[in-house]
Short mmCIF file of C-alpha atoms and ligand atoms in Angstrom, two decimals:
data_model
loop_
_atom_site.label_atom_id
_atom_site.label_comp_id
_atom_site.label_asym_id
_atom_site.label_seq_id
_atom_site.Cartn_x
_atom_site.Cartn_y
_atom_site.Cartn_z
CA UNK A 289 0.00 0.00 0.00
CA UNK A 290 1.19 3.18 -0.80
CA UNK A 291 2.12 5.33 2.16
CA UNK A 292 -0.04 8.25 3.93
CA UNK A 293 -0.44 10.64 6.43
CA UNK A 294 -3.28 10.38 8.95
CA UNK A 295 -4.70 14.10 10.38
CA UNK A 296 -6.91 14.40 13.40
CA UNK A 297 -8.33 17.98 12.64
CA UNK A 298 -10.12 20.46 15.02
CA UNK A 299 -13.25 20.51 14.04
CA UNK A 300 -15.96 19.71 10.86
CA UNK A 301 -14.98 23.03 9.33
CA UNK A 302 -10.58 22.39 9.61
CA UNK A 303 -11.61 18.99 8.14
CA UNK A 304 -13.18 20.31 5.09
CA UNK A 305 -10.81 22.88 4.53
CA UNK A 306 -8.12 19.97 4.67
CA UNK A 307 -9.90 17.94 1.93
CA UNK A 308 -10.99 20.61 -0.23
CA UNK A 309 -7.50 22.31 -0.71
CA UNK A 310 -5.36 18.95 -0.82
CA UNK A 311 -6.45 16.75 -3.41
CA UNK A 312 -4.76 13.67 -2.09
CA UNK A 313 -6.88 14.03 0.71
CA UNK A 314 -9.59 11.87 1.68
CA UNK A 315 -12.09 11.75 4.69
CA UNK A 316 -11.84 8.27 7.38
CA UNK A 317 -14.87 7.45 8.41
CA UNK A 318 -14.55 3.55 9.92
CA UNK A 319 -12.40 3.02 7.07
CA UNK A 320 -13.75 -0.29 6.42
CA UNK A 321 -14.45 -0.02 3.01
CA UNK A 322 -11.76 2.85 2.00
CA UNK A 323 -8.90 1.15 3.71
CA UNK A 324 -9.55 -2.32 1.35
CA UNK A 325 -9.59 -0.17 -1.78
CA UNK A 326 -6.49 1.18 -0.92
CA UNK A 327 -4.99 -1.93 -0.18
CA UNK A 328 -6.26 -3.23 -3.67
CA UNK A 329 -4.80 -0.03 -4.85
CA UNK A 330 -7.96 1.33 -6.25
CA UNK A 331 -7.72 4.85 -4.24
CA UNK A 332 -4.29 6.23 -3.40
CA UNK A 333 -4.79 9.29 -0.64
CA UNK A 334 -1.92 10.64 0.42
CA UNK A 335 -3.46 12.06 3.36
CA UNK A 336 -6.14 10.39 5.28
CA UNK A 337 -8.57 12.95 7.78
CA UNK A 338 -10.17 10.88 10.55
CA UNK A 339 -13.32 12.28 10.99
CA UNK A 340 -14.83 9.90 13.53
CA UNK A 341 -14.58 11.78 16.61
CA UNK A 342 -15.44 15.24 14.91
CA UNK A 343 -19.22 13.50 14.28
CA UNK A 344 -21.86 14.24 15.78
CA UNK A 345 -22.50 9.92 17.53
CA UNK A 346 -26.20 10.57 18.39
CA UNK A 347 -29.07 9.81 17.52
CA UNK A 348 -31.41 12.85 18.09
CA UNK A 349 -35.35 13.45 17.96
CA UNK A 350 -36.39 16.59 15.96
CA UNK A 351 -39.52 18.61 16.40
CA UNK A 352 -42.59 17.35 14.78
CA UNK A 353 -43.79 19.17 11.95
CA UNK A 354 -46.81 20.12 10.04
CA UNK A 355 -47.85 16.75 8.48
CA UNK A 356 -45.67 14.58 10.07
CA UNK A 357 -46.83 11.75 12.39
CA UNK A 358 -44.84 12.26 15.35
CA UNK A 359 -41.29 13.22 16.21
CA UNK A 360 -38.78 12.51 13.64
CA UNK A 361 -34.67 11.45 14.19
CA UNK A 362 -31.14 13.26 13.57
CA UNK A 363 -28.63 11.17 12.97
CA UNK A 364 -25.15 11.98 13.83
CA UNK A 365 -22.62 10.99 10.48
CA UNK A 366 -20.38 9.44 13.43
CA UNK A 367 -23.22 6.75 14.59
CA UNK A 368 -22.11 3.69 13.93
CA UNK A 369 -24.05 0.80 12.04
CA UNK A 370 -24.44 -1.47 14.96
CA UNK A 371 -25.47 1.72 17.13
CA UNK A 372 -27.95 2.77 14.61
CA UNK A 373 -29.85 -1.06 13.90
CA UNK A 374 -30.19 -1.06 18.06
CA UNK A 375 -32.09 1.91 18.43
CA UNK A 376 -35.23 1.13 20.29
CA UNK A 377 -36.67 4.35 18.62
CA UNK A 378 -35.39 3.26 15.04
CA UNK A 379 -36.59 -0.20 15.20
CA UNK A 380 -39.76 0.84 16.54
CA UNK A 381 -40.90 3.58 14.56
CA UNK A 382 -38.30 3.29 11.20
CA UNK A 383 -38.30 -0.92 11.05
CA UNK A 384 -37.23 -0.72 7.44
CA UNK A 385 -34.12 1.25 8.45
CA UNK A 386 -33.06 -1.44 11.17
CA UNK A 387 -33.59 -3.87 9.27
CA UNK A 388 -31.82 -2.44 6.29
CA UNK A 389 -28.48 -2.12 8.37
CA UNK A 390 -28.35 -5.40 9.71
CA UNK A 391 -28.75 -7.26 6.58
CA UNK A 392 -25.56 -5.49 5.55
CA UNK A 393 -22.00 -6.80 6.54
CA UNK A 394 -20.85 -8.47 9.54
CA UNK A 395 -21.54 -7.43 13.33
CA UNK A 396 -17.86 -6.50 13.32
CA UNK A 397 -17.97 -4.76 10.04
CA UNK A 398 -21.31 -2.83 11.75
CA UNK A 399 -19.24 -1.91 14.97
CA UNK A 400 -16.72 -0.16 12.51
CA UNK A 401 -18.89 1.52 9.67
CA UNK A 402 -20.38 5.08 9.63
CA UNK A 403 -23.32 6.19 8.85
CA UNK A 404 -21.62 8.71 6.29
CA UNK A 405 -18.99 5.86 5.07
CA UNK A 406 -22.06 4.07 4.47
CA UNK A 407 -23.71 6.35 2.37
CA UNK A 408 -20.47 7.00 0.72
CA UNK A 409 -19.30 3.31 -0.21
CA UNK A 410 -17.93 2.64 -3.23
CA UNK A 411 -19.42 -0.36 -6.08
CA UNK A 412 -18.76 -3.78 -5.54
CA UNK A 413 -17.95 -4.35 -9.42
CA UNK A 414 -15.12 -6.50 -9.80
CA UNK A 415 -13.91 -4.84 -12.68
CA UNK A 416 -13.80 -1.79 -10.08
CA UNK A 417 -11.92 -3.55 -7.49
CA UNK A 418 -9.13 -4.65 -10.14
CA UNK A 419 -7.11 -2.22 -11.03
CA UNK A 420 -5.20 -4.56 -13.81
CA UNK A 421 -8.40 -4.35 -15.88
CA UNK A 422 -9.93 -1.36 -17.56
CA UNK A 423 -13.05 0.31 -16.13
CA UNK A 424 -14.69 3.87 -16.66
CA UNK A 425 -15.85 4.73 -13.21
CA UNK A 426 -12.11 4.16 -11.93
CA UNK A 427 -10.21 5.46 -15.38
CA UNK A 428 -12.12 7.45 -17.16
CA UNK A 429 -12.94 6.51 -20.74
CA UNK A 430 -10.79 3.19 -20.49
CA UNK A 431 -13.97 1.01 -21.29
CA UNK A 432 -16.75 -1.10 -18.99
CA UNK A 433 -15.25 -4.70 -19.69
CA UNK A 434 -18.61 -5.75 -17.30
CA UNK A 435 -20.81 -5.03 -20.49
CA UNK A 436 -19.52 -8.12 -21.95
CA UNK A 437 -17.79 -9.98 -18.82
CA UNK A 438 -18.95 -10.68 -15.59
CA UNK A 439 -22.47 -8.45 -14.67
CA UNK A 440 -24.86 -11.04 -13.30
CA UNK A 441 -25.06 -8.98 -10.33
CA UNK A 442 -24.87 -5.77 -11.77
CA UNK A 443 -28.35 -2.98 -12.76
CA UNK A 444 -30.57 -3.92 -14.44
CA UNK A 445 -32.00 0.05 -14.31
CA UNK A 446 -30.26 3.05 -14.44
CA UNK A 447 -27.19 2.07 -15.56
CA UNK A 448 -25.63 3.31 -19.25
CA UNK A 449 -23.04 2.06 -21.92
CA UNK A 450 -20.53 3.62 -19.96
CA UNK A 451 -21.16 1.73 -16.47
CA UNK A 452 -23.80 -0.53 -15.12
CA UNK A 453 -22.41 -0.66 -11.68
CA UNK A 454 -24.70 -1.19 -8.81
CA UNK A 455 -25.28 0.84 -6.12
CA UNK A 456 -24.00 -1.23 -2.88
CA UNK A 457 -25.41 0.38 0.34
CA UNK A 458 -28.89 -1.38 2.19
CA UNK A 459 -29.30 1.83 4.24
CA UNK A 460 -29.11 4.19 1.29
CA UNK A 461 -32.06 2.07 0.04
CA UNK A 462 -33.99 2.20 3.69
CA UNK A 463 -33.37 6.22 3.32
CA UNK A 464 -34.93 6.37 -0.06
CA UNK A 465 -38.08 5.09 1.14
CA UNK A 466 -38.40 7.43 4.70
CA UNK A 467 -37.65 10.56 2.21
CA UNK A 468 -34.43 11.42 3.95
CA UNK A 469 -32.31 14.30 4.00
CA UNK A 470 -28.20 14.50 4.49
CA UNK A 471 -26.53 17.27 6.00
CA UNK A 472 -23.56 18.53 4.46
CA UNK A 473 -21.05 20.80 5.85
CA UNK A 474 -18.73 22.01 2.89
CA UNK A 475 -16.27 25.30 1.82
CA UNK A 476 -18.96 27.58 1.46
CA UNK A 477 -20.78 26.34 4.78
CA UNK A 478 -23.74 23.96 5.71
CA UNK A 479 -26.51 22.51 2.84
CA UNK A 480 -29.15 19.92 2.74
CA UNK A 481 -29.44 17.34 0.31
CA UNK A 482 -32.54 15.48 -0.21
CA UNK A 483 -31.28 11.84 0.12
CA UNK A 484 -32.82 11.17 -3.75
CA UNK A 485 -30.88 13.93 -4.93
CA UNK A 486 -27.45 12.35 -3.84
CA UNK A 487 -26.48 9.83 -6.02
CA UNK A 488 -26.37 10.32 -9.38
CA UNK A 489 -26.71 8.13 -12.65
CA UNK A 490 -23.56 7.04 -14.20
CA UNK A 491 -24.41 8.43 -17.80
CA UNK A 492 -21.04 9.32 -19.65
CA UNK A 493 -19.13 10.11 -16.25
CA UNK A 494 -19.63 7.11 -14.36
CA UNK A 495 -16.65 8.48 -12.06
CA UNK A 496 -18.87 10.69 -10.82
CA UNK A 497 -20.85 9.33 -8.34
CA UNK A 498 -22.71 12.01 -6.16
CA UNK A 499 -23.75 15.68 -6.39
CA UNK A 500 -21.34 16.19 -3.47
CA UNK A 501 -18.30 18.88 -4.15
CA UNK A 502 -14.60 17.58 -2.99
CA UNK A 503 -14.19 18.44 0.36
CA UNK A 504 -17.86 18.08 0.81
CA UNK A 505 -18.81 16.43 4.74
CA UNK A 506 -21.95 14.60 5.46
CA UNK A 507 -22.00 15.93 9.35
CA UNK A 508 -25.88 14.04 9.56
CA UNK A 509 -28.85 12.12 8.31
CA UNK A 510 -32.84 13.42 8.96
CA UNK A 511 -35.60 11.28 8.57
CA UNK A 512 -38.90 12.80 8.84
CA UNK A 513 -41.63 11.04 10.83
CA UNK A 514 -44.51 10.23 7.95
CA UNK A 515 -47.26 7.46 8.84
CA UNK A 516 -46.21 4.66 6.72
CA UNK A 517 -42.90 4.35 8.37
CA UNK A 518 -43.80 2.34 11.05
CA UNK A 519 -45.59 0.21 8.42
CA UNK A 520 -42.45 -0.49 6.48
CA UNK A 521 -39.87 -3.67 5.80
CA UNK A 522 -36.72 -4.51 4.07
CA UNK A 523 -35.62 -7.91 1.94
CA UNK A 524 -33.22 -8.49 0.68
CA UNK A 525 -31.98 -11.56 -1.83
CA UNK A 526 -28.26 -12.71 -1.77
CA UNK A 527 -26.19 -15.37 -2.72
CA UNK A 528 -25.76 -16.83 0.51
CA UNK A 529 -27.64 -15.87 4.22
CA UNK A 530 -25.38 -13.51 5.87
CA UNK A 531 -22.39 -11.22 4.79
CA UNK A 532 -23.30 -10.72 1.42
CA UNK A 533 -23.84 -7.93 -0.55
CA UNK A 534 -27.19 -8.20 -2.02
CA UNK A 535 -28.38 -9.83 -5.61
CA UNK A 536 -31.76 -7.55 -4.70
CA UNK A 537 -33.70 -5.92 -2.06
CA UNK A 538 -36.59 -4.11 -1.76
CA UNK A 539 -37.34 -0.84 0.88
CA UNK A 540 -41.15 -0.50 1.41
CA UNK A 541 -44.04 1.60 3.71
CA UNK A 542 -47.21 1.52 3.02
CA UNK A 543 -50.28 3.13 5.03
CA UNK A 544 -53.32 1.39 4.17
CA UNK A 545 -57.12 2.54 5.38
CA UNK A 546 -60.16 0.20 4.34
CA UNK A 547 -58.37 -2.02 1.98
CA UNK A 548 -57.10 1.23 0.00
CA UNK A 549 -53.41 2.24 -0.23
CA UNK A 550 -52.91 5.81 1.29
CA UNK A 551 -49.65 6.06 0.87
CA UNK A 552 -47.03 3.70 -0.47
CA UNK A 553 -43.08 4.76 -0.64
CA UNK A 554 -41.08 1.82 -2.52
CA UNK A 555 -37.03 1.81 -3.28
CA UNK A 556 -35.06 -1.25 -4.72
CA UNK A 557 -31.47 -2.32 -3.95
CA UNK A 558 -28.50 -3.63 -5.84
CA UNK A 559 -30.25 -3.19 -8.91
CA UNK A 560 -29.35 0.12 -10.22
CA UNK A 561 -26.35 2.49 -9.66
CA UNK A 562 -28.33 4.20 -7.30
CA UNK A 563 -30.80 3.67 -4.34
CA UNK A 564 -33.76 3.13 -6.91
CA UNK A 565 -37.02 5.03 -5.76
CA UNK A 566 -39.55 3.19 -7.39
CA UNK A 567 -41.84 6.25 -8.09
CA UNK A 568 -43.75 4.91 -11.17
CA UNK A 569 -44.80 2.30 -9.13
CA UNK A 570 -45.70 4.39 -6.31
CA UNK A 571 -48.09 6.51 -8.65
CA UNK A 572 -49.41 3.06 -10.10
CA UNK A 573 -50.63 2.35 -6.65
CA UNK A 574 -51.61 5.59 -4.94
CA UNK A 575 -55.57 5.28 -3.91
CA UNK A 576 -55.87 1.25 -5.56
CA UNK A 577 -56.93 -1.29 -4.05
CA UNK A 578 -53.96 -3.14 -1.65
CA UNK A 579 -53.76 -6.28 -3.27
CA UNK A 580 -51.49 -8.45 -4.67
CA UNK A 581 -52.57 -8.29 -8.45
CA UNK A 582 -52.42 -3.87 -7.72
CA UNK A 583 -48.80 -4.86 -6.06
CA UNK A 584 -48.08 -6.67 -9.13
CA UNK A 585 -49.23 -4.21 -11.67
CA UNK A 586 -47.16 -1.48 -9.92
CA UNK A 587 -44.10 -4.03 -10.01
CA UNK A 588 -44.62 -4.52 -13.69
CA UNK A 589 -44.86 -0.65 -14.28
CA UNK A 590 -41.54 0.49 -12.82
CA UNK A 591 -39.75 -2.54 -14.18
CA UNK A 592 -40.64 -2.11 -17.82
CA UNK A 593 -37.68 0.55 -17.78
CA UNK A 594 -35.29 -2.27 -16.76
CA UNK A 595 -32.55 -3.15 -19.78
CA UNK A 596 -31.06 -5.99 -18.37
CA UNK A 597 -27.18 -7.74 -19.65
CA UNK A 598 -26.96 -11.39 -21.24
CA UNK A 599 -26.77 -12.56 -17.55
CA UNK A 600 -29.16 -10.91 -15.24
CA UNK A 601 -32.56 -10.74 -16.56
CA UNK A 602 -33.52 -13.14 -13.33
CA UNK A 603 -33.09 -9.98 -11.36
CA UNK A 604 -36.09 -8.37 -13.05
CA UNK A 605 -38.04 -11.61 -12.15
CA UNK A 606 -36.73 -11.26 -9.09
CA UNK A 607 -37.35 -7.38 -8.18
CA UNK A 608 -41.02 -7.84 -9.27
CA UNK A 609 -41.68 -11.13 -6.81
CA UNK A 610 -40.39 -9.25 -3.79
CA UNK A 611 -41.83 -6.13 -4.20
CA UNK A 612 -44.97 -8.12 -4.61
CA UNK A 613 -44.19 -9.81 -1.61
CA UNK A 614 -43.04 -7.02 0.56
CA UNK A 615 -46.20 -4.99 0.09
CA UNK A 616 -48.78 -8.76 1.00
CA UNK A 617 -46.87 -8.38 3.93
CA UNK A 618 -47.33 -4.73 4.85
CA UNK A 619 -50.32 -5.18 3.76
CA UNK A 620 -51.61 -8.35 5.51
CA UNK A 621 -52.76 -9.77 2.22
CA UNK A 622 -51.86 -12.92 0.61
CA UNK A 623 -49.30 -12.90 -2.27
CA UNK A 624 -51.30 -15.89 -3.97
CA UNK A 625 -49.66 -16.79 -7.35
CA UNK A 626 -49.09 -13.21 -8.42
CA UNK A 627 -45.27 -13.78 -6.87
C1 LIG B 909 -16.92 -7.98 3.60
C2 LIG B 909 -17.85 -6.80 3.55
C3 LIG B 909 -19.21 -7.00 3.35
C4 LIG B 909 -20.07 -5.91 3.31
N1 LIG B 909 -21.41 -6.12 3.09
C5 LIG B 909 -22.24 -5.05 3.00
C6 LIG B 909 -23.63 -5.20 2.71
O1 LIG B 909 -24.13 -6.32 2.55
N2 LIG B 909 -24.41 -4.10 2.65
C7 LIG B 909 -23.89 -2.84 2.83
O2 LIG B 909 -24.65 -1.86 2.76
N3 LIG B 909 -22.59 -2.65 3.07
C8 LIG B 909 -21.76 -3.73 3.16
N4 LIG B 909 -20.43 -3.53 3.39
C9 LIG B 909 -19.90 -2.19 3.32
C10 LIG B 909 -19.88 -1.49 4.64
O3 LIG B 909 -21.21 -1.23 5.03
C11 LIG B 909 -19.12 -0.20 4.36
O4 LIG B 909 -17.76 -0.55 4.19
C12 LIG B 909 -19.27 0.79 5.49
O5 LIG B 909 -20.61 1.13 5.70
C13 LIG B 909 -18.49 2.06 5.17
O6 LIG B 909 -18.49 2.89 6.29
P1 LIG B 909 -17.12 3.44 6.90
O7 LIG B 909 -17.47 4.39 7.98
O8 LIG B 909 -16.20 2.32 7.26
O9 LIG B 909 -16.58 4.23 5.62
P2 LIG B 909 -15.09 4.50 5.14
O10 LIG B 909 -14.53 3.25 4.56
O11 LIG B 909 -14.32 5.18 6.20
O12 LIG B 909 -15.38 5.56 3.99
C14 LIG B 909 -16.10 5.24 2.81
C15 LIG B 909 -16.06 6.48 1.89
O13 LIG B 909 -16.82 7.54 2.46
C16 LIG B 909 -16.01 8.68 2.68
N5 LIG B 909 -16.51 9.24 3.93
C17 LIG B 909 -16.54 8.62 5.14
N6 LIG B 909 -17.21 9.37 6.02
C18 LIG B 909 -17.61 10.49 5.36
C19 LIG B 909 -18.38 11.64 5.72
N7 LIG B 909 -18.90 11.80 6.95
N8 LIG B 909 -18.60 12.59 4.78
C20 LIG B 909 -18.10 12.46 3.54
N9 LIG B 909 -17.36 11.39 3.14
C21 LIG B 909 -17.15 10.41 4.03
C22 LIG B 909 -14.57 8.19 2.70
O14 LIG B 909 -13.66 9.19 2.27
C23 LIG B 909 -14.67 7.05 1.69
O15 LIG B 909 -14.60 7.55 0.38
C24 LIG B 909 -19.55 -4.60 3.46
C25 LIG B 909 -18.18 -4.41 3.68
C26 LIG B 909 -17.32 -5.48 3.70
C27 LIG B 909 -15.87 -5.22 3.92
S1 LIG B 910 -19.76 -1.50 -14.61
FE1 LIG B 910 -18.87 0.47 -14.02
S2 LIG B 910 -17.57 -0.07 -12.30
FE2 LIG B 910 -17.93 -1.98 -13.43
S3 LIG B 910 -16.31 -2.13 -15.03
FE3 LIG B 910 -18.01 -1.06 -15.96
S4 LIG B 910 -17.44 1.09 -15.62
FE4 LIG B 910 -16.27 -0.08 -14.15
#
């Protein structure tokens, strides 16, 4: 591994100053996903600014608002995974965002990780992690040998000729779905970002990942408290039971009065290059009937945008029967043979 410097600055404000003036500089979160990519080589920071104990580590109620159901949560950049996923409040009243953490990584890897890191962790491609083999998002404009090689578990939507990468991170997904917001602290001061307005699409810059500006500090995460979050669920699919990334998942709340879906918020995982908020569906179902041929329907909707690779059309398949799935069970319908 090449060699670096590790800073401990001051404060939020020092440590964005660092990273935006030095461009070998990179933020340390838990480091347990930048660390491996610079031991594969894949990122070489010369400077490293640990930003752990500048975080705010809590996990804070906010006022309720107009609208909102109750009391929403703050959540410090610093909390850790594990912290987060044991929250009475979060498991409670945000289920789909506990559950979303734990079925990523290992309890160890949970103790370690950020919520920021999270948010911020790179693609699982192979291609990615190698750097003896071409790839656009790494190089630019050196070619996306996953088109043609190995994609079976990369998107299926969103991606482009340049990248189909998949997005890796289960609590971006579990965000998507409350209708987060992340708190930025950057050069020219403090901004929120709606959590759907983070990521971006690979089109012909696949390097660029986020609307985020270098030097740019996710200081905290708000989730505001709507009804259908306590009615809400993640699944996720993977190759084997535990500490896998995922083949697909699905983020859902629904709110459901006499039969008749209220509200519905729906977000996929590992299928795109982003947290995918599954807002044609959403609009399919808004004031239908809850049941599982509606479900379906609204499954088949967002999915006909899907463009899947010689090896993972299953994931479309796939997407559709747990959505369908997901939303019986919020709903307390059966799935019958429509999954
Ligand atoms: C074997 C293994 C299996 C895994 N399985 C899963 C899985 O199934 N699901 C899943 O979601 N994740 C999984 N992960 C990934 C894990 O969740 C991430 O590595 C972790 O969440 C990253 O958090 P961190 O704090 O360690 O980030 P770091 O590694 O420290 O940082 C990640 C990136 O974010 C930047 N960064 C860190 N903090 C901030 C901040 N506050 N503001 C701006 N930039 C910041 C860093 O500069 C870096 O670019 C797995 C990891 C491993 C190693
Ligand atoms: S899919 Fe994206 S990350 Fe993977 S090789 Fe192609 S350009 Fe690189």
């Amino acid at each position: 591994m090449k060699p670096f410097g590790y800073v401990v600055a001051p404060d939020p404000a020092a440590a964005v100053a660092i990273v935006t003036t030095r461009p070998g500089a990179a933020f340390l979160g838990g480091g347990t996903n930048l660390v491996d990519l610079m031991k594969l080589g894949v990122v070489v920071p010369d400077v490293l600014v640990d930003v752990t104990g500048l975080l705010p580590d809590r996990i804070e109620r906010t006022a309720k608002r107009d609208g909102e159901a109750g009391e929403g949560l703050r959540i410090g950049a610093g909390v850790r995974n594990s912290d987060l996923a044991a929250d009475p409040q979060v498991r409670a009243e945000f289920p789909v965002l506990a559950q979303a953490v734990l079925a990523g990584a290992s309890g160890q890897l949970r103790n370690m990780a950020t919520v920021g890191g999270n948010l911020l962790q790179r693609t699982r491609c192979l291609y990615f992690q190698d750097v003896t083999k071409p790839c656009n998002k790494r190089t630019p404009g050196s070619g996306c040998p996953a088109r043609a090689g190995d994609h079976r578990n990369l998107a299926v939507l969103g991606g482009s000729l340049h990248c189909v990468a998949t997005h890796p991170s289960d609590m971006a997904v579990a965000l998507a779905v409350l209708d987060a917001v992340v708190h930025v602290e950057g050069a020219a001061g403090p901004r929120v970002i709606p959590l759907s307005g983070l990521y971006r699409l690979p089109g012909d810059e696949p390097d660029r990942e986020t609307t985020l500006e270098r030097g740019d500090l996710i200081t905290a995460v708000e989730v505001p408290a709507r009804q259908y979050a306590r009615n809400s669920a993640y699944r996720k699919v993977r190759d084997r039971a535990s500490y896998a990334f995922g083949v697909a998942s699905v983020a859902a709340a629904l709110d459901v009065a006499g039969g008749v879906v209220q509200d519905v918020r729906l977000a996929l995982g590992a299928v795109a290059p982003v947290p995918w908020r599954a807002r044609v569906a959403e609009q399919v179902l808004a004031g239908r009937p809850a049941t599982a041929e509606w479900f379906g329907r609204a499954a088949d909707a967002e999915l006909a945008a899907a463009a899947p690779l010689r090896d993972n059309a299953f994931k479309v398949t796939l997407a559709r029967n747990i959505v369908v799935r997901m939303l019986c069970v919020l709903a307390g319908v059966p799935a019958g043979d429509t999954a």
